[in-house]
PDB file of C-alpha atoms in Angstrom:
ATOM      1  CA  UNK A 663     -21.355-140.957-104.966  1.00  0.00           C
ATOM      2  CA  UNK A 664     -23.998-141.231-102.276  1.00  0.00           C
ATOM      3  CA  UNK A 665     -23.512-141.034 -98.549  1.00  0.00           C
ATOM      4  CA  UNK A 666     -26.331-141.893 -96.169  1.00  0.00           C
ATOM      5  CA  UNK A 667     -28.900-141.862 -98.973  1.00  0.00           C
ATOM      6  CA  UNK A 668     -31.596-144.467 -99.559  1.00  0.00           C
ATOM      7  CA  UNK A 669     -31.700-145.240-103.276  1.00  0.00           C
ATOM      8  CA  UNK A 670     -34.783-146.137-105.258  1.00  0.00           C
ATOM      9  CA  UNK A 671     -34.737-149.850-106.054  1.00  0.00           C
ATOM     10  CA  UNK A 672     -35.850-152.250-108.730  1.00  0.00           C
ATOM     11  CA  UNK A 673     -37.469-155.006-106.698  1.00  0.00           C
ATOM     12  CA  UNK A 674     -39.421-158.205-107.045  1.00  0.00           C
ATOM     13  CA  UNK A 675     -42.925-157.506-105.797  1.00  0.00           C
ATOM     14  CA  UNK A 676     -44.689-160.074-103.686  1.00  0.00           C
ATOM     15  CA  UNK A 677     -48.400-160.793-103.587  1.00  0.00           C
ATOM     16  CA  UNK A 678     -50.804-158.091-102.509  1.00  0.00           C
ATOM     17  CA  UNK A 679     -50.009-156.836 -99.026  1.00  0.00           C
ATOM     18  CA  UNK A 680     -46.455-158.178 -98.970  1.00  0.00           C
ATOM     19  CA  UNK A 681     -43.337-156.074 -98.716  1.00  0.00           C
ATOM     20  CA  UNK A 682     -41.227-155.973-101.896  1.00  0.00           C
ATOM     21  CA  UNK A 683     -38.467-158.576-101.957  1.00  0.00           C
ATOM     22  CA  UNK A 684     -35.112-156.825-102.156  1.00  0.00           C
ATOM     23  CA  UNK A 685     -32.049-159.051-102.397  1.00  0.00           C
ATOM     24  CA  UNK A 686     -28.580-157.945-101.375  1.00  0.00           C
ATOM     25  CA  UNK A 687     -25.091-159.417-101.466  1.00  0.00           C
ATOM     26  CA  UNK A 688     -22.292-158.317 -99.137  1.00  0.00           C
ATOM     27  CA  UNK A 689     -18.718-159.470 -99.730  1.00  0.00           C
ATOM     28  CA  UNK A 690     -16.068-158.920 -97.056  1.00  0.00           C
ATOM     29  CA  UNK A 691     -12.494-158.075 -98.018  1.00  0.00           C
ATOM     30  CA  UNK A 692      -9.289-159.486 -96.597  1.00  0.00           C
ATOM     31  CA  UNK A 693      -6.664-159.236 -99.346  1.00  0.00           C
ATOM     32  CA  UNK A 694      -5.694-162.780-100.445  1.00  0.00           C
ATOM     33  CA  UNK A 695      -8.205-164.263 -97.996  1.00  0.00           C
ATOM     34  CA  UNK A 696     -10.647-163.071-100.627  1.00  0.00           C
ATOM     35  CA  UNK A 697      -9.821-166.208-102.615  1.00  0.00           C
ATOM     36  CA  UNK A 698     -12.143-168.123-100.291  1.00  0.00           C
ATOM     37  CA  UNK A 699     -14.881-165.547-100.874  1.00  0.00           C
ATOM     38  CA  UNK A 700     -14.315-165.865-104.622  1.00  0.00           C
ATOM     39  CA  UNK A 701     -14.905-169.593-104.292  1.00  0.00           C
ATOM     40  CA  UNK A 702     -18.249-168.857-102.639  1.00  0.00           C
ATOM     41  CA  UNK A 703     -19.208-166.488-105.449  1.00  0.00           C
ATOM     42  CA  UNK A 704     -18.246-169.190-107.937  1.00  0.00           C
ATOM     43  CA  UNK A 705     -20.676-171.575-106.228  1.00  0.00           C
ATOM     44  CA  UNK A 706     -23.470-168.973-106.200  1.00  0.00           C
ATOM     45  CA  UNK A 707     -22.834-168.344-109.887  1.00  0.00           C
ATOM     46  CA  UNK A 708     -23.045-172.067-110.643  1.00  0.00           C
ATOM     47  CA  UNK A 709     -26.309-172.375-108.701  1.00  0.00           C
ATOM     48  CA  UNK A 710     -27.833-169.590-110.755  1.00  0.00           C
ATOM     49  CA  UNK A 711     -27.886-167.011-107.981  1.00  0.00           C
ATOM     50  CA  UNK A 712     -26.217-164.421-110.133  1.00  0.00           C
ATOM     51  CA  UNK A 713     -28.366-161.329-109.772  1.00  0.00           C
ATOM     52  CA  UNK A 714     -29.008-159.298-106.648  1.00  0.00           C
ATOM     53  CA  UNK A 715     -30.806-155.978-106.379  1.00  0.00           C
ATOM     54  CA  UNK A 716     -27.967-154.575-104.280  1.00  0.00           C
ATOM     55  CA  UNK A 717     -24.307-155.507-103.879  1.00  0.00           C
ATOM     56  CA  UNK A 718     -21.934-153.977-101.304  1.00  0.00           C
ATOM     57  CA  UNK A 719     -18.256-154.834-101.074  1.00  0.00           C
ATOM     58  CA  UNK A 720     -14.876-153.483-100.062  1.00  0.00           C
ATOM     59  CA  UNK A 721     -11.216-154.268-100.703  1.00  0.00           C
ATOM     60  CA  UNK A 722     -10.600-157.613-102.462  1.00  0.00           C
ATOM     61  CA  UNK A 723     -14.312-158.352-102.012  1.00  0.00           C
ATOM     62  CA  UNK A 724     -15.142-155.358-104.208  1.00  0.00           C
ATOM     63  CA  UNK A 725     -12.738-156.558-106.900  1.00  0.00           C
ATOM     64  CA  UNK A 726     -14.441-159.964-107.061  1.00  0.00           C
ATOM     65  CA  UNK A 727     -17.910-158.447-106.764  1.00  0.00           C
ATOM     66  CA  UNK A 728     -17.284-156.135-109.723  1.00  0.00           C
ATOM     67  CA  UNK A 729     -16.751-159.083-112.078  1.00  0.00           C
ATOM     68  CA  UNK A 730     -19.670-160.941-110.461  1.00  0.00           C
ATOM     69  CA  UNK A 731     -22.060-158.026-111.082  1.00  0.00           C
ATOM     70  CA  UNK A 732     -20.767-157.608-114.627  1.00  0.00           C
ATOM     71  CA  UNK A 733     -21.461-161.333-115.250  1.00  0.00           C
ATOM     72  CA  UNK A 734     -17.798-161.895-116.095  1.00  0.00           C
ATOM     73  CA  UNK A 735     -17.152-164.590-113.540  1.00  0.00           C
ATOM     74  CA  UNK A 736     -14.858-166.753-115.642  1.00  0.00           C
ATOM     75  CA  UNK A 737     -12.623-163.716-116.019  1.00  0.00           C
ATOM     76  CA  UNK A 738     -12.558-163.287-112.247  1.00  0.00           C
ATOM     77  CA  UNK A 739     -11.552-166.904-111.720  1.00  0.00           C
ATOM     78  CA  UNK A 740      -8.791-166.529-114.302  1.00  0.00           C
ATOM     79  CA  UNK A 741      -7.456-163.537-112.383  1.00  0.00           C
ATOM     80  CA  UNK A 742      -7.520-165.356-109.051  1.00  0.00           C
ATOM     81  CA  UNK A 743      -5.856-168.490-110.435  1.00  0.00           C
ATOM     82  CA  UNK A 744      -3.249-166.961-112.692  1.00  0.00           C
ATOM     83  CA  UNK A 745      -2.562-163.337-111.775  1.00  0.00           C
ATOM     84  CA  UNK A 746      -3.250-162.476-108.144  1.00  0.00           C
ATOM     85  CA  UNK A 747      -0.050-164.078-106.890  1.00  0.00           C
ATOM     86  CA  UNK A 748       1.775-161.226-108.660  1.00  0.00           C
ATOM     87  CA  UNK A 749      -0.112-158.558-106.696  1.00  0.00           C
ATOM     88  CA  UNK A 750       1.740-159.151-103.420  1.00  0.00           C
ATOM     89  CA  UNK A 751       5.395-158.153-103.623  1.00  0.00           C
ATOM     90  CA  UNK A 752       6.873-158.976-100.232  1.00  0.00           C
ATOM     91  CA  UNK A 753      10.381-157.796-101.078  1.00  0.00           C
ATOM     92  CA  UNK A 754       9.023-154.287-101.633  1.00  0.00           C
ATOM     93  CA  UNK A 755       9.057-153.702 -97.888  1.00  0.00           C
ATOM     94  CA  UNK A 756      12.843-153.746 -98.090  1.00  0.00           C
ATOM     95  CA  UNK A 757      12.667-150.981-100.691  1.00  0.00           C
ATOM     96  CA  UNK A 758      10.082-148.998 -98.725  1.00  0.00           C
ATOM     97  CA  UNK A 759       7.535-149.552-101.474  1.00  0.00           C
ATOM     98  CA  UNK A 760       3.942-150.833-101.164  1.00  0.00           C
ATOM     99  CA  UNK A 761       3.685-154.574-100.598  1.00  0.00           C
ATOM    100  CA  UNK A 762       0.418-154.721-102.555  1.00  0.00           C
ATOM    101  CA  UNK A 763       0.899-153.523-106.135  1.00  0.00           C
ATOM    102  CA  UNK A 764      -2.383-151.792-106.976  1.00  0.00           C
ATOM    103  CA  UNK A 765      -0.967-150.371-110.201  1.00  0.00           C
ATOM    104  CA  UNK A 766      -0.490-153.919-111.469  1.00  0.00           C
ATOM    105  CA  UNK A 767      -3.898-155.092-110.212  1.00  0.00           C
ATOM    106  CA  UNK A 768      -6.085-152.187-111.272  1.00  0.00           C
ATOM    107  CA  UNK A 769      -4.255-150.482-114.117  1.00  0.00           C
ATOM    108  CA  UNK A 770      -2.914-153.607-115.807  1.00  0.00           C
ATOM    109  CA  UNK A 771      -5.121-156.567-114.843  1.00  0.00           C
ATOM    110  CA  UNK A 772      -8.532-154.868-114.529  1.00  0.00           C
ATOM    111  CA  UNK A 773      -8.091-152.445-117.418  1.00  0.00           C
ATOM    112  CA  UNK A 774      -5.794-154.213-119.893  1.00  0.00           C
ATOM    113  CA  UNK A 775      -5.072-157.910-119.392  1.00  0.00           C
ATOM    114  CA  UNK A 776      -8.528-159.100-118.264  1.00  0.00           C
ATOM    115  CA  UNK A 777     -10.572-155.919-118.555  1.00  0.00           C
ATOM    116  CA  UNK A 778     -13.629-155.305-116.432  1.00  0.00           C
ATOM    117  CA  UNK A 779     -16.393-154.104-118.744  1.00  0.00           C
ATOM    118  CA  UNK A 780     -17.886-150.813-117.606  1.00  0.00           C
ATOM    119  CA  UNK A 781     -20.640-151.292-120.172  1.00  0.00           C
ATOM    120  CA  UNK A 782     -21.572-154.595-118.541  1.00  0.00           C
ATOM    121  CA  UNK A 783     -21.778-152.879-115.137  1.00  0.00           C
ATOM    122  CA  UNK A 784     -24.032-150.239-116.634  1.00  0.00           C
ATOM    123  CA  UNK A 785     -26.338-152.843-118.171  1.00  0.00           C
ATOM    124  CA  UNK A 786     -26.540-154.951-115.030  1.00  0.00           C
ATOM    125  CA  UNK A 787     -29.816-154.705-113.090  1.00  0.00           C
ATOM    126  CA  UNK A 788     -27.810-154.630-109.846  1.00  0.00           C
ATOM    127  CA  UNK A 789     -26.892-151.482-107.942  1.00  0.00           C
ATOM    128  CA  UNK A 790     -23.268-152.102-107.068  1.00  0.00           C
ATOM    129  CA  UNK A 791     -21.762-150.094-104.205  1.00  0.00           C
ATOM    130  CA  UNK A 792     -18.043-150.036-103.476  1.00  0.00           C
ATOM    131  CA  UNK A 793     -17.500-149.125 -99.838  1.00  0.00           C
ATOM    132  CA  UNK A 794     -14.931-146.381 -99.236  1.00  0.00           C
ATOM    133  CA  UNK A 795     -13.754-144.433 -96.205  1.00  0.00           C
ATOM    134  CA  UNK A 796     -13.666-140.646 -96.476  1.00  0.00           C
ATOM    135  CA  UNK A 797     -10.120-139.609 -95.520  1.00  0.00           C
ATOM    136  CA  UNK A 798     -11.220-136.275 -94.055  1.00  0.00           C
ATOM    137  CA  UNK A 799     -14.162-137.461 -91.950  1.00  0.00           C
ATOM    138  CA  UNK A 800     -13.506-141.175 -91.407  1.00  0.00           C
ATOM    139  CA  UNK A 801     -17.111-141.874 -92.445  1.00  0.00           C
ATOM    140  CA  UNK A 802     -18.163-144.615 -94.868  1.00  0.00           C
ATOM    141  CA  UNK A 803     -19.096-143.650 -98.408  1.00  0.00           C
ATOM    142  CA  UNK A 804     -20.990-145.984-100.757  1.00  0.00           C
ATOM    143  CA  UNK A 805     -19.806-145.385-104.287  1.00  0.00           C
ATOM    144  CA  UNK A 806     -22.315-146.423-106.951  1.00  0.00           C
ATOM    145  CA  UNK A 807     -20.082-148.107-109.548  1.00  0.00           C
ATOM    146  CA  UNK A 808     -21.534-147.350-112.952  1.00  0.00           C
ATOM    147  CA  UNK A 809     -18.857-145.549-114.991  1.00  0.00           C
ATOM    148  CA  UNK A 810     -15.103-145.393-115.572  1.00  0.00           C
ATOM    149  CA  UNK A 811     -14.533-144.106-112.045  1.00  0.00           C
ATOM    150  CA  UNK A 812     -15.053-147.673-110.867  1.00  0.00           C
ATOM    151  CA  UNK A 813     -11.321-148.274-111.286  1.00  0.00           C
ATOM    152  CA  UNK A 814     -10.367-145.362-109.036  1.00  0.00           C
ATOM    153  CA  UNK A 815     -12.905-146.571-106.487  1.00  0.00           C
ATOM    154  CA  UNK A 816     -11.569-150.142-106.583  1.00  0.00           C
ATOM    155  CA  UNK A 817      -8.048-148.871-106.072  1.00  0.00           C
ATOM    156  CA  UNK A 818      -9.181-146.747-103.115  1.00  0.00           C
ATOM    157  CA  UNK A 819     -11.157-149.543-101.503  1.00  0.00           C
ATOM    158  CA  UNK A 820      -8.238-151.947-101.925  1.00  0.00           C
ATOM    159  CA  UNK A 821      -5.773-149.481-100.358  1.00  0.00           C
ATOM    160  CA  UNK A 822      -4.973-151.683 -97.393  1.00  0.00           C
ATOM    161  CA  UNK A 823      -3.381-149.907 -94.443  1.00  0.00           C
ATOM    162  CA  UNK A 824       0.424-150.265 -94.248  1.00  0.00           C
ATOM    163  CA  UNK A 825       0.510-152.562 -97.301  1.00  0.00           C
ATOM    164  CA  UNK A 826      -0.227-149.653 -99.688  1.00  0.00           C
ATOM    165  CA  UNK A 827      -0.025-145.886 -99.324  1.00  0.00           C
ATOM    166  CA  UNK A 828      -3.458-146.225 -97.700  1.00  0.00           C
ATOM    167  CA  UNK A 829      -5.679-144.144 -99.976  1.00  0.00           C
ATOM    168  CA  UNK A 830      -6.542-143.175-103.534  1.00  0.00           C
ATOM    169  CA  UNK A 831      -8.327-140.268-105.143  1.00  0.00           C
ATOM    170  CA  UNK A 832     -11.812-140.464-106.649  1.00  0.00           C
ATOM    171  CA  UNK A 833     -12.993-137.235-108.253  1.00  0.00           C
ATOM    172  CA  UNK A 834     -10.060-135.488-106.628  1.00  0.00           C
ATOM    173  CA  UNK A 835     -11.049-136.545-103.105  1.00  0.00           C
ATOM    174  CA  UNK A 836      -8.988-138.998-101.026  1.00  0.00           C
ATOM    175  CA  UNK A 837     -10.601-142.231 -99.886  1.00  0.00           C
ATOM    176  CA  UNK A 838      -9.237-145.161 -97.906  1.00  0.00           C
ATOM    177  CA  UNK A 839     -10.175-148.839 -97.658  1.00  0.00           C
ATOM    178  CA  UNK A 840     -13.927-149.109 -97.128  1.00  0.00           C
ATOM    179  CA  UNK A 841     -13.338-151.896 -94.633  1.00  0.00           C
ATOM    180  CA  UNK A 842     -11.999-149.316 -92.181  1.00  0.00           C
ATOM    181  CA  UNK A 843     -15.299-147.489 -91.679  1.00  0.00           C
ATOM    182  CA  UNK A 844     -17.835-150.188 -92.600  1.00  0.00           C
ATOM    183  CA  UNK A 845     -16.242-153.642 -92.928  1.00  0.00           C
ATOM    184  CA  UNK A 846     -19.586-155.492 -93.149  1.00  0.00           C
ATOM    185  CA  UNK A 847     -22.236-153.034 -94.410  1.00  0.00           C
ATOM    186  CA  UNK A 848     -25.218-155.017 -93.151  1.00  0.00           C
ATOM    187  CA  UNK A 849     -26.768-151.921 -91.524  1.00  0.00           C
ATOM    188  CA  UNK A 850     -26.559-150.086 -94.814  1.00  0.00           C
ATOM    189  CA  UNK A 851     -28.198-152.935 -96.734  1.00  0.00           C
ATOM    190  CA  UNK A 852     -31.119-153.012 -94.291  1.00  0.00           C
ATOM    191  CA  UNK A 853     -31.383-149.230 -94.381  1.00  0.00           C
ATOM    192  CA  UNK A 854     -31.626-149.446 -98.180  1.00  0.00           C
ATOM    193  CA  UNK A 855     -34.567-151.840 -97.863  1.00  0.00           C
ATOM    194  CA  UNK A 856     -32.919-155.237 -98.335  1.00  0.00           C
ATOM    195  CA  UNK A 857     -35.077-158.104 -97.111  1.00  0.00           C
ATOM    196  CA  UNK A 858     -32.980-161.090 -98.221  1.00  0.00           C
ATOM    197  CA  UNK A 859     -29.269-160.626 -97.584  1.00  0.00           C
ATOM    198  CA  UNK A 860     -26.419-162.943 -98.514  1.00  0.00           C
ATOM    199  CA  UNK A 861     -23.195-162.219 -96.625  1.00  0.00           C
ATOM    200  CA  UNK A 862     -19.806-163.680 -97.593  1.00  0.00           C
ATOM    201  CA  UNK A 863     -17.283-163.385 -94.765  1.00  0.00           C
ATOM    202  CA  UNK A 864     -13.627-164.380 -94.751  1.00  0.00           C
ATOM    203  CA  UNK A 865     -13.289-165.316 -91.072  1.00  0.00           C
ATOM    204  CA  UNK A 866     -14.519-168.306 -89.069  1.00  0.00           C
ATOM    205  CA  UNK A 867     -17.744-168.327 -86.986  1.00  0.00           C
ATOM    206  CA  UNK A 868     -15.905-167.655 -83.700  1.00  0.00           C
ATOM    207  CA  UNK A 869     -14.004-164.641 -85.000  1.00  0.00           C
ATOM    208  CA  UNK A 870     -14.390-161.265 -83.280  1.00  0.00           C
ATOM    209  CA  UNK A 871     -12.311-158.320 -84.460  1.00  0.00           C
ATOM    210  CA  UNK A 872      -9.942-156.904 -81.860  1.00  0.00           C
ATOM    211  CA  UNK A 873      -8.991-153.222 -81.738  1.00  0.00           C
ATOM    212  CA  UNK A 874      -5.917-152.061 -83.623  1.00  0.00           C
ATOM    213  CA  UNK A 875      -3.239-150.330 -81.504  1.00  0.00           C
ATOM    214  CA  UNK A 876      -3.547-146.550 -81.693  1.00  0.00           C
ATOM    215  CA  UNK A 877       0.091-146.072 -82.657  1.00  0.00           C
ATOM    216  CA  UNK A 878      -0.434-148.098 -85.823  1.00  0.00           C
ATOM    217  CA  UNK A 879      -3.140-145.690 -86.904  1.00  0.00           C
ATOM    218  CA  UNK A 880      -0.695-142.803 -86.661  1.00  0.00           C
ATOM    219  CA  UNK A 881       1.850-144.683 -88.770  1.00  0.00           C
ATOM    220  CA  UNK A 882      -0.630-145.885 -91.391  1.00  0.00           C
ATOM    221  CA  UNK A 883      -2.474-142.577 -91.856  1.00  0.00           C
ATOM    222  CA  UNK A 884      -0.127-139.716 -90.911  1.00  0.00           C
ATOM    223  CA  UNK A 885      -1.943-137.270 -93.198  1.00  0.00           C
ATOM    224  CA  UNK A 886      -5.471-138.388 -92.318  1.00  0.00           C
ATOM    225  CA  UNK A 887      -5.859-138.673 -88.525  1.00  0.00           C
ATOM    226  CA  UNK A 888      -9.625-139.287 -88.698  1.00  0.00           C
ATOM    227  CA  UNK A 889      -9.083-142.470 -90.691  1.00  0.00           C
ATOM    228  CA  UNK A 890      -6.443-143.586 -88.212  1.00  0.00           C
ATOM    229  CA  UNK A 891      -8.828-142.904 -85.338  1.00  0.00           C
ATOM    230  CA  UNK A 892     -11.675-144.877 -86.915  1.00  0.00           C
ATOM    231  CA  UNK A 893      -9.348-147.753 -87.800  1.00  0.00           C
ATOM    232  CA  UNK A 894      -8.073-148.080 -84.245  1.00  0.00           C
ATOM    233  CA  UNK A 895     -11.136-147.093 -82.211  1.00  0.00           C
ATOM    234  CA  UNK A 896     -14.245-147.883 -84.276  1.00  0.00           C
ATOM    235  CA  UNK A 897     -13.529-150.567 -86.880  1.00  0.00           C
ATOM    236  CA  UNK A 898     -13.691-153.456 -84.411  1.00  0.00           C
ATOM    237  CA  UNK A 899     -16.822-152.016 -82.784  1.00  0.00           C
ATOM    238  CA  UNK A 900     -18.587-151.690 -86.146  1.00  0.00           C
ATOM    239  CA  UNK A 901     -17.427-155.121 -87.283  1.00  0.00           C
ATOM    240  CA  UNK A 902     -18.616-156.921 -84.157  1.00  0.00           C
ATOM    241  CA  UNK A 903     -21.902-154.999 -84.140  1.00  0.00           C
ATOM    242  CA  UNK A 904     -22.525-156.226 -87.696  1.00  0.00           C
ATOM    243  CA  UNK A 905     -21.886-159.808 -86.566  1.00  0.00           C
ATOM    244  CA  UNK A 906     -24.381-159.366 -83.732  1.00  0.00           C
ATOM    245  CA  UNK A 907     -26.982-157.936 -86.104  1.00  0.00           C
ATOM    246  CA  UNK A 908     -26.573-160.899 -88.443  1.00  0.00           C
ATOM    247  CA  UNK A 909     -27.317-163.245 -85.542  1.00  0.00           C
ATOM    248  CA  UNK A 910     -30.440-161.285 -84.616  1.00  0.00           C
ATOM    249  CA  UNK A 911     -31.783-159.609 -87.752  1.00  0.00           C
ATOM    250  CA  UNK A 912     -34.884-157.409 -87.572  1.00  0.00           C
ATOM    251  CA  UNK A 913     -38.296-158.849 -88.384  1.00  0.00           C
ATOM    252  CA  UNK A 914     -38.849-159.379 -92.078  1.00  0.00           C
ATOM    253  CA  UNK A 915     -35.149-159.645 -92.913  1.00  0.00           C
ATOM    254  CA  UNK A 916     -33.544-162.973 -93.818  1.00  0.00           C
ATOM    255  CA  UNK A 917     -29.757-163.344 -93.746  1.00  0.00           C
ATOM    256  CA  UNK A 918     -27.743-166.225 -95.200  1.00  0.00           C
ATOM    257  CA  UNK A 919     -24.105-166.110 -94.059  1.00  0.00           C
ATOM    258  CA  UNK A 920     -21.218-167.930 -95.707  1.00  0.00           C
ATOM    259  CA  UNK A 921     -17.995-168.161 -93.694  1.00  0.00           C
ATOM    260  CA  UNK A 922     -14.950-170.437 -93.514  1.00  0.00           C
ATOM    261  CA  UNK A 923     -15.572-173.559 -91.468  1.00  0.00           C
ATOM    262  CA  UNK A 924     -11.934-174.576 -91.195  1.00  0.00           C
ATOM    263  CA  UNK A 925      -8.583-172.742 -91.282  1.00  0.00           C
ATOM    264  CA  UNK A 926      -7.890-171.173 -94.648  1.00  0.00           C
ATOM    265  CA  UNK A 927      -4.866-172.273 -96.692  1.00  0.00           C
ATOM    266  CA  UNK A 928      -4.128-168.589 -97.395  1.00  0.00           C
ATOM    267  CA  UNK A 929      -3.393-165.484 -95.370  1.00  0.00           C
ATOM    268  CA  UNK A 930      -3.656-161.845 -96.385  1.00  0.00           C
ATOM    269  CA  UNK A 931      -0.326-161.918 -98.253  1.00  0.00           C
ATOM    270  CA  UNK A 932      -0.123-165.454 -99.640  1.00  0.00           C
ATOM    271  CA  UNK A 933       1.540-165.721-103.053  1.00  0.00           C
ATOM    272  CA  UNK A 934       1.661-169.501-103.473  1.00  0.00           C
ATOM    273  CA  UNK A 935      -0.587-170.379-106.426  1.00  0.00           C
ATOM    274  CA  UNK A 936      -1.442-173.834-105.085  1.00  0.00           C
ATOM    275  CA  UNK A 937      -2.636-172.340-101.815  1.00  0.00           C
ATOM    276  CA  UNK A 938      -4.717-169.769-103.661  1.00  0.00           C
ATOM    277  CA  UNK A 939      -6.275-172.518-105.773  1.00  0.00           C
ATOM    278  CA  UNK A 940      -6.943-174.532-102.607  1.00  0.00           C
ATOM    279  CA  UNK A 941      -8.716-171.529-101.048  1.00  0.00           C
ATOM    280  CA  UNK A 942     -10.896-171.127-104.141  1.00  0.00           C
ATOM    281  CA  UNK A 943     -11.844-174.818-104.026  1.00  0.00           C
ATOM    282  CA  UNK A 944     -12.483-174.699-100.279  1.00  0.00           C
ATOM    283  CA  UNK A 945     -14.739-171.675-100.634  1.00  0.00           C
ATOM    284  CA  UNK A 946     -16.798-173.387-103.295  1.00  0.00           C
ATOM    285  CA  UNK A 947     -17.063-176.598-101.247  1.00  0.00           C
ATOM    286  CA  UNK A 948     -17.950-174.900 -97.966  1.00  0.00           C
ATOM    287  CA  UNK A 949     -20.499-172.734 -99.765  1.00  0.00           C
ATOM    288  CA  UNK A 950     -22.278-175.922-100.828  1.00  0.00           C
ATOM    289  CA  UNK A 951     -22.557-176.868 -97.147  1.00  0.00           C
ATOM    290  CA  UNK A 952     -24.028-173.517 -96.145  1.00  0.00           C
ATOM    291  CA  UNK A 953     -26.265-172.762 -99.115  1.00  0.00           C
ATOM    292  CA  UNK A 954     -29.900-172.052 -98.272  1.00  0.00           C
ATOM    293  CA  UNK A 955     -32.530-171.827-101.018  1.00  0.00           C
ATOM    294  CA  UNK A 956     -34.529-168.618-100.931  1.00  0.00           C
ATOM    295  CA  UNK A 957     -37.922-169.336 -99.331  1.00  0.00           C
ATOM    296  CA  UNK A 958     -41.177-167.783-100.504  1.00  0.00           C
ATOM    297  CA  UNK A 959     -41.822-165.142 -97.857  1.00  0.00           C
ATOM    298  CA  UNK A 960     -45.247-164.468 -96.399  1.00  0.00           C
ATOM    299  CA  UNK A 961     -43.986-162.184 -93.638  1.00  0.00           C
ATOM    300  CA  UNK A 962     -45.633-158.782 -94.018  1.00  0.00           C
ATOM    301  CA  UNK A 963     -44.191-157.231 -90.879  1.00  0.00           C
ATOM    302  CA  UNK A 964     -42.315-153.982 -91.289  1.00  0.00           C
ATOM    303  CA  UNK A 965     -38.656-154.440 -90.335  1.00  0.00           C
ATOM    304  CA  UNK A 966     -37.103-152.103 -87.808  1.00  0.00           C
ATOM    305  CA  UNK A 967     -33.689-150.568 -88.328  1.00  0.00           C
ATOM    306  CA  UNK A 968     -31.584-150.385 -85.144  1.00  0.00           C
ATOM    307  CA  UNK A 969     -29.134-147.870 -86.589  1.00  0.00           C
TER     308      UNK A 969
END
């Protein structure tokens, strides 16, 4: 696990005098809204944009990104079409049990029914980072997924506040949903040297994240007050700052953003299979409208990092 560390990268070198080209993919979470993001990844896969130097993702975005990095995309689509509707168990709230069944998703689907290959992740040229939130400090942690601990990290990152117990252990340490501390890790990607960044969001262009009421933080994270504080006081600030940075990236950094252009047919807890399928199709279609071929860069300016 690395926190605040710039990793060495395998990059595509430009001509003499040019900065290395470092590609990055960021996938936002959003529970079942992630079906739209999965549709975008399906389009990128079809267009041959399958390999990135760096990938960052949290929550449902991390689950899709894991199969994307492992080059197991047909498996991911099978999961979204045929299994994800079983993940949300709305009647569990009446039994005071988690609404999102992570045991089913991670332990059964990802490890048994449609297993994510750890070997494929290890062989992939991509550095895949699952974003987590440290339960003791409230700070983001970028877990380099390259061994069997990937499943613990996926469970932690998908531990949505109030819909699950809110955290999971990785190496004996508790971590919460990475979207709490760093919902769109664009700053991190730039800090790690990314020059061409593809961002997949799950909200419309006008969306700005509003603060969460403080009392909800106390209910969601009674044992980890720092996480509750970040969720209610900092998440919206960090989210909106990332949106602003994407609109005005530093010199030498190109950002291609995919986001829903119309209302999604799914919400965070949708279980209707037809609606999930519609969200997948919509994501693929709207990705085709927003796709930008990667230009050959001649910009040799050194980017600045306003973080």
